[in-house]
Every structure is written in structure tokens, then in C-alpha cells.
mmCIF file of C-alpha atoms and ligand atoms in Angstrom:
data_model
loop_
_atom_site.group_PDB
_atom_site.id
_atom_site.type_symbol
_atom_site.label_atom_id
_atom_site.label_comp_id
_atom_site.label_asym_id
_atom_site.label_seq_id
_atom_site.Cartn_x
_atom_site.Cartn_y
_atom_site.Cartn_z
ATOM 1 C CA UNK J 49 0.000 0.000 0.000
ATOM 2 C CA UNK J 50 1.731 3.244 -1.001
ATOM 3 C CA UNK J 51 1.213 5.048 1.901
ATOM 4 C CA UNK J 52 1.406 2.626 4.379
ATOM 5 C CA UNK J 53 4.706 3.156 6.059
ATOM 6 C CA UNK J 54 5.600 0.013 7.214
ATOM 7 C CA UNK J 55 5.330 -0.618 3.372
ATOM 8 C CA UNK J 56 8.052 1.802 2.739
ATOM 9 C CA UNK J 57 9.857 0.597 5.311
ATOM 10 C CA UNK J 58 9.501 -3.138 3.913
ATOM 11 C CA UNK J 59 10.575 -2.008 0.574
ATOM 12 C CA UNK J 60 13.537 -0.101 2.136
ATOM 13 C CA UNK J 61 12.203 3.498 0.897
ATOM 14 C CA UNK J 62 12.085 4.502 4.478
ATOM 15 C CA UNK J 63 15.096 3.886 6.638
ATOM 16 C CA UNK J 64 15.084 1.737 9.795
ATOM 17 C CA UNK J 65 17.485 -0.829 11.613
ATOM 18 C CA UNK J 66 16.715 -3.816 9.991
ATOM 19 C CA UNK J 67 18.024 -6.908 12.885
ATOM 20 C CA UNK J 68 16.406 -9.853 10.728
ATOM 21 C CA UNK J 69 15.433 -10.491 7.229
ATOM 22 C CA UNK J 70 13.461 -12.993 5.095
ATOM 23 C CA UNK J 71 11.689 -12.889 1.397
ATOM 24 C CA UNK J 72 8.705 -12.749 3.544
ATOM 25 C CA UNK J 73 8.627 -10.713 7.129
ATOM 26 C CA UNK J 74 11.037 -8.248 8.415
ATOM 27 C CA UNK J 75 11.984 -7.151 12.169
ATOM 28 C CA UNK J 76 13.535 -3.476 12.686
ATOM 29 C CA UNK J 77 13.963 -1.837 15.752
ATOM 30 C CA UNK J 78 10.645 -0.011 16.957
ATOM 31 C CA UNK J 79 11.606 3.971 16.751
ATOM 32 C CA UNK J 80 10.383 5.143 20.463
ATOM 33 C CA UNK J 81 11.373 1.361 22.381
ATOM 34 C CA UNK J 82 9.433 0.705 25.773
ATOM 35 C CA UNK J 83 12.465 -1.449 26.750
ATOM 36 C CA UNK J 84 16.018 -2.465 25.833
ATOM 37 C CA UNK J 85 15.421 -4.747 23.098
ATOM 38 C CA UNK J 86 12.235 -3.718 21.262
ATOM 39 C CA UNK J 87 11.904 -5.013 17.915
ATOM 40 C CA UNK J 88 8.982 -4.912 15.384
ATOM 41 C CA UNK J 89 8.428 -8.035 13.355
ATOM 42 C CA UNK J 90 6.093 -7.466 10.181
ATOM 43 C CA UNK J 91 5.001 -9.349 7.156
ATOM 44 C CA UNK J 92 6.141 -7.828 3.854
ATOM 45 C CA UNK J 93 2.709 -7.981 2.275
ATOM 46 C CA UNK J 94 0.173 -5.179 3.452
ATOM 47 C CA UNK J 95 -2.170 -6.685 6.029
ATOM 48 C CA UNK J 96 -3.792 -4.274 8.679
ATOM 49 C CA UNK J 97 -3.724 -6.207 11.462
ATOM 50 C CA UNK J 98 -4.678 -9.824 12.334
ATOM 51 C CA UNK J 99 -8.123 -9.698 11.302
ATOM 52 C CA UNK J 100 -6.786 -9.587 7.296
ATOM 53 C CA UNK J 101 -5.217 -12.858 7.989
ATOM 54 C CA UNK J 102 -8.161 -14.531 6.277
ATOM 55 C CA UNK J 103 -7.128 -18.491 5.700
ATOM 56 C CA UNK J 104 -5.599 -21.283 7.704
ATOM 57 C CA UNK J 105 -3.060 -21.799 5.348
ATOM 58 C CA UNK J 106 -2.071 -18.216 5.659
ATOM 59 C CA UNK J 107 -1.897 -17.572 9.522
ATOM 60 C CA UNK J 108 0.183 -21.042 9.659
ATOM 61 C CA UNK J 109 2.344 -19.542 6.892
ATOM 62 C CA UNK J 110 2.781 -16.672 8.673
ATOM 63 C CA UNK J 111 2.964 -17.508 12.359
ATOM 64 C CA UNK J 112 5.913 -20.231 11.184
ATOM 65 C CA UNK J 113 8.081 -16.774 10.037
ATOM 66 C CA UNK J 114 7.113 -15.093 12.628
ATOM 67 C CA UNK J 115 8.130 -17.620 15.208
ATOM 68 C CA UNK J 116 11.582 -18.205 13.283
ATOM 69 C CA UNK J 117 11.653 -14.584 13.549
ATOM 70 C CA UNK J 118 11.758 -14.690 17.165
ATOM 71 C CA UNK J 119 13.689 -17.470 16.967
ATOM 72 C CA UNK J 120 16.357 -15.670 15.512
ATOM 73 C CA UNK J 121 16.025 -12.831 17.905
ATOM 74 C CA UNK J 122 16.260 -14.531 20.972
ATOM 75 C CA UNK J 123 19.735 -16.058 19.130
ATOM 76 C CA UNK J 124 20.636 -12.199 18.059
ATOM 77 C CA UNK J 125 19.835 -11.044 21.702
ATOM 78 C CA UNK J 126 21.385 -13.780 23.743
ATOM 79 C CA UNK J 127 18.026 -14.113 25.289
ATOM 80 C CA UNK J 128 14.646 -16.907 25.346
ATOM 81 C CA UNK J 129 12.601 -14.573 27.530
ATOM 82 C CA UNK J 130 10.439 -12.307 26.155
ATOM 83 C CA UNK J 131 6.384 -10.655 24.883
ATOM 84 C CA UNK J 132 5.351 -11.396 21.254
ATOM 85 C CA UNK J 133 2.557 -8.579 20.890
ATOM 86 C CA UNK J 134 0.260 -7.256 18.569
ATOM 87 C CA UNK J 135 -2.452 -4.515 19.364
ATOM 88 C CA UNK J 136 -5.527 -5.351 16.725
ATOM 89 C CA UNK J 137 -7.733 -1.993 16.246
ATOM 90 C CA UNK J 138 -7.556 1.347 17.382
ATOM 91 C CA UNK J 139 -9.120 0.599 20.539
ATOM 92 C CA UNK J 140 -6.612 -2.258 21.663
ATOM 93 C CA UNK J 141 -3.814 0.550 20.627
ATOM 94 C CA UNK J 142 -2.929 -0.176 17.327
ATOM 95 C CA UNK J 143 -0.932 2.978 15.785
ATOM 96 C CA UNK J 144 0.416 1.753 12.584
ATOM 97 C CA UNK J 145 -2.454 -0.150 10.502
ATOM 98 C CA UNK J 146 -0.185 -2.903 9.124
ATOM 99 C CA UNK J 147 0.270 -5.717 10.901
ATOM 100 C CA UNK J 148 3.241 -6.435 13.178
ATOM 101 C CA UNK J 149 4.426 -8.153 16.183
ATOM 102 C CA UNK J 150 6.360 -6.119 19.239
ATOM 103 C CA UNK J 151 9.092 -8.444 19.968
ATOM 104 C CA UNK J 152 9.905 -6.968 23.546
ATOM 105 C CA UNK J 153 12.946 -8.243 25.815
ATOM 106 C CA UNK J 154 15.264 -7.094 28.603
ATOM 107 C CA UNK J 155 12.369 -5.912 30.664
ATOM 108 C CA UNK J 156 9.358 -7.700 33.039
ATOM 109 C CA UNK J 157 6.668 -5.931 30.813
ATOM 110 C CA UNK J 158 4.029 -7.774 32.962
ATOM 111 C CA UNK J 159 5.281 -5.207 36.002
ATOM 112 C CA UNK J 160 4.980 -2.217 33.329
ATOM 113 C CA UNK J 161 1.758 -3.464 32.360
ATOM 114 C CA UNK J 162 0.476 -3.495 36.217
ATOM 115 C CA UNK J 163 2.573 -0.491 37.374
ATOM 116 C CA UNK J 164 0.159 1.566 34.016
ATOM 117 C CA UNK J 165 -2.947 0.021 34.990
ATOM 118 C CA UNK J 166 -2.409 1.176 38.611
ATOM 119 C CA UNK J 167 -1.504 5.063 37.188
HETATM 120 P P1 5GP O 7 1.213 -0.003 17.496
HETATM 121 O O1 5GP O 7 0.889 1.162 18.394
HETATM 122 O O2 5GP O 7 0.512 0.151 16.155
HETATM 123 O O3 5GP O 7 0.989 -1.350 18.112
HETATM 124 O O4 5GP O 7 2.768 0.064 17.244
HETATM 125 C C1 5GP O 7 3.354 0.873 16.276
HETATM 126 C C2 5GP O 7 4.803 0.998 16.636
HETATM 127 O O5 5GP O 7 5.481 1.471 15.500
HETATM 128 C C3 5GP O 7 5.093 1.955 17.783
HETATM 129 O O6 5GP O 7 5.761 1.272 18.839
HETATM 130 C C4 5GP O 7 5.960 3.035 17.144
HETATM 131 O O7 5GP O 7 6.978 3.483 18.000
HETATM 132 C C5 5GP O 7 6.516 2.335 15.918
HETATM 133 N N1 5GP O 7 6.794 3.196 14.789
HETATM 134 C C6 5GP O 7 5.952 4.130 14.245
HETATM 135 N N2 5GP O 7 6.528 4.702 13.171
HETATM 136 C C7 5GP O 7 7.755 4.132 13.032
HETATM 137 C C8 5GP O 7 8.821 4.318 12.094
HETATM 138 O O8 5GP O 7 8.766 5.127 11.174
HETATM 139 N N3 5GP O 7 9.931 3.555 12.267
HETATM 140 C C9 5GP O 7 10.039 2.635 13.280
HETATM 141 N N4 5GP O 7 11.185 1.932 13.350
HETATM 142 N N5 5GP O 7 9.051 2.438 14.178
HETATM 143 C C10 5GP O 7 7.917 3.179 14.053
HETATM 144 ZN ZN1 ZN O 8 1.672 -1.663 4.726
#
């Protein structure tokens, strides 16, 4: 989608710290982190959020890459600890309207989480 930037950043028109690479998803690091090792894993295709993933055969596809995504990551990182995350709709905090995983590390988010809920 041409102005989807995630799309850009996918096709390398917009510049970001690419960590992991396939012919199908991509991880970079997330631009404002919430903790040390905050990396967004995305698809290549367009797909707003997890909602477009319409088939079996597709969310197996894609949930495969994404895992050997993390995979890789947690190899990368030096790490097996860590929250796979992604917000689906406005209301559950989705920003960016293409479809991507927060691949977050180095922190206890689930204290974050509780520590926000209590603010
Ligand atoms: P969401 O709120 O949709 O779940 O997450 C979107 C994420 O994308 C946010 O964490 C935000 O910091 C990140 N982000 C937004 N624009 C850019 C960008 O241009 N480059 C990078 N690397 N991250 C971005
Ligand atoms: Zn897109």
C-alpha cells in the first residue's frame, strides 16, 4: 500500500534498523522502544492487522516466520525470555495499521503493564 509506512519501510524506501530479514517478514527496531530490546516483526505484504489474515493456510504460513523470527532474535539477543505482541484496532492501541508483532525483551513488561494500569 503506497502510503502505508511500514510498506516503505519493507521495501527499504524509508530507513530503519533492519536486525532480521526474510523474502517474507522483516523485524527493525521499533523507533520510540518501551524497553532495551524492542523489535517490530512485520510481514512484507500489506495486512492491517490480524483480522486480514483470512485463511488457515495463511496464519500457519505466517505464524511459522514469525516464530523463526523470534527465533532468531532470541539467538541475536542472547536471550529466550520475552512478549510477542500485537495490538488489533484502534481501541486495543494499534498505531500503525499494518500488521506487526512487538518483539519486547530485557524488561518484566508484565510489572509495566500493572505499574500503568495502577496510574
Ligand atoms: P502499534 O501502536 O501500532 O501497536 O505500534 C506501532 C509501533 O510502530 C510503535 O511502537 C511506534 O513506535 C513504531 N513506529 C511508528 N513509526 C515508526 C517508524 O517510522 N519507524 C520505526 N522503526 N518504528 C515506528
Ligand atoms: Zn503496509
Amino acid at each position: 500500500m503506497s502510503s502505508c509506512i511500514f510498506c516503505k519501510i519493507a521495501q527499504g524506501e524509508i530507513p530503519s534498523e533492519v536486525v532480521y530479514e526474510t523474502d517474507k517478514v522483516i523485524a527493525f527496531k521499533d523507533l520510540h522502544p518501551v524497553a532495551p530490546i524492542h523489535v517490530l516483526i512485520i510481514p512484507k505484504v500489506h495486512l492491517a492487522d490480524l483480522n486480514d489474515l483470512a485463511t488457515s493456510a495463511q496464519r500457519a504460513e505466517l505464524m511459522e516466520e514469525i516464530l523463526q523470527a523470534t527465533q532468531a532474535l532470541c539467538k541475536l539477543y542472547g536471550t529466550s525470555s520475552f512478549n510477542l505482541i500485537s495490538n488489533c484496532g484502534e481501541e486495543a492501541g494499534q498505531s500503525v495499521f499494518h500488521l506487526h508483532f512487538h518483539f519486547i525483551s530485557g524488561v518484566d513488561l508484565t510489572k509495566k503493564i500493572a505499574a500503568a494500569a495502577q496510574a
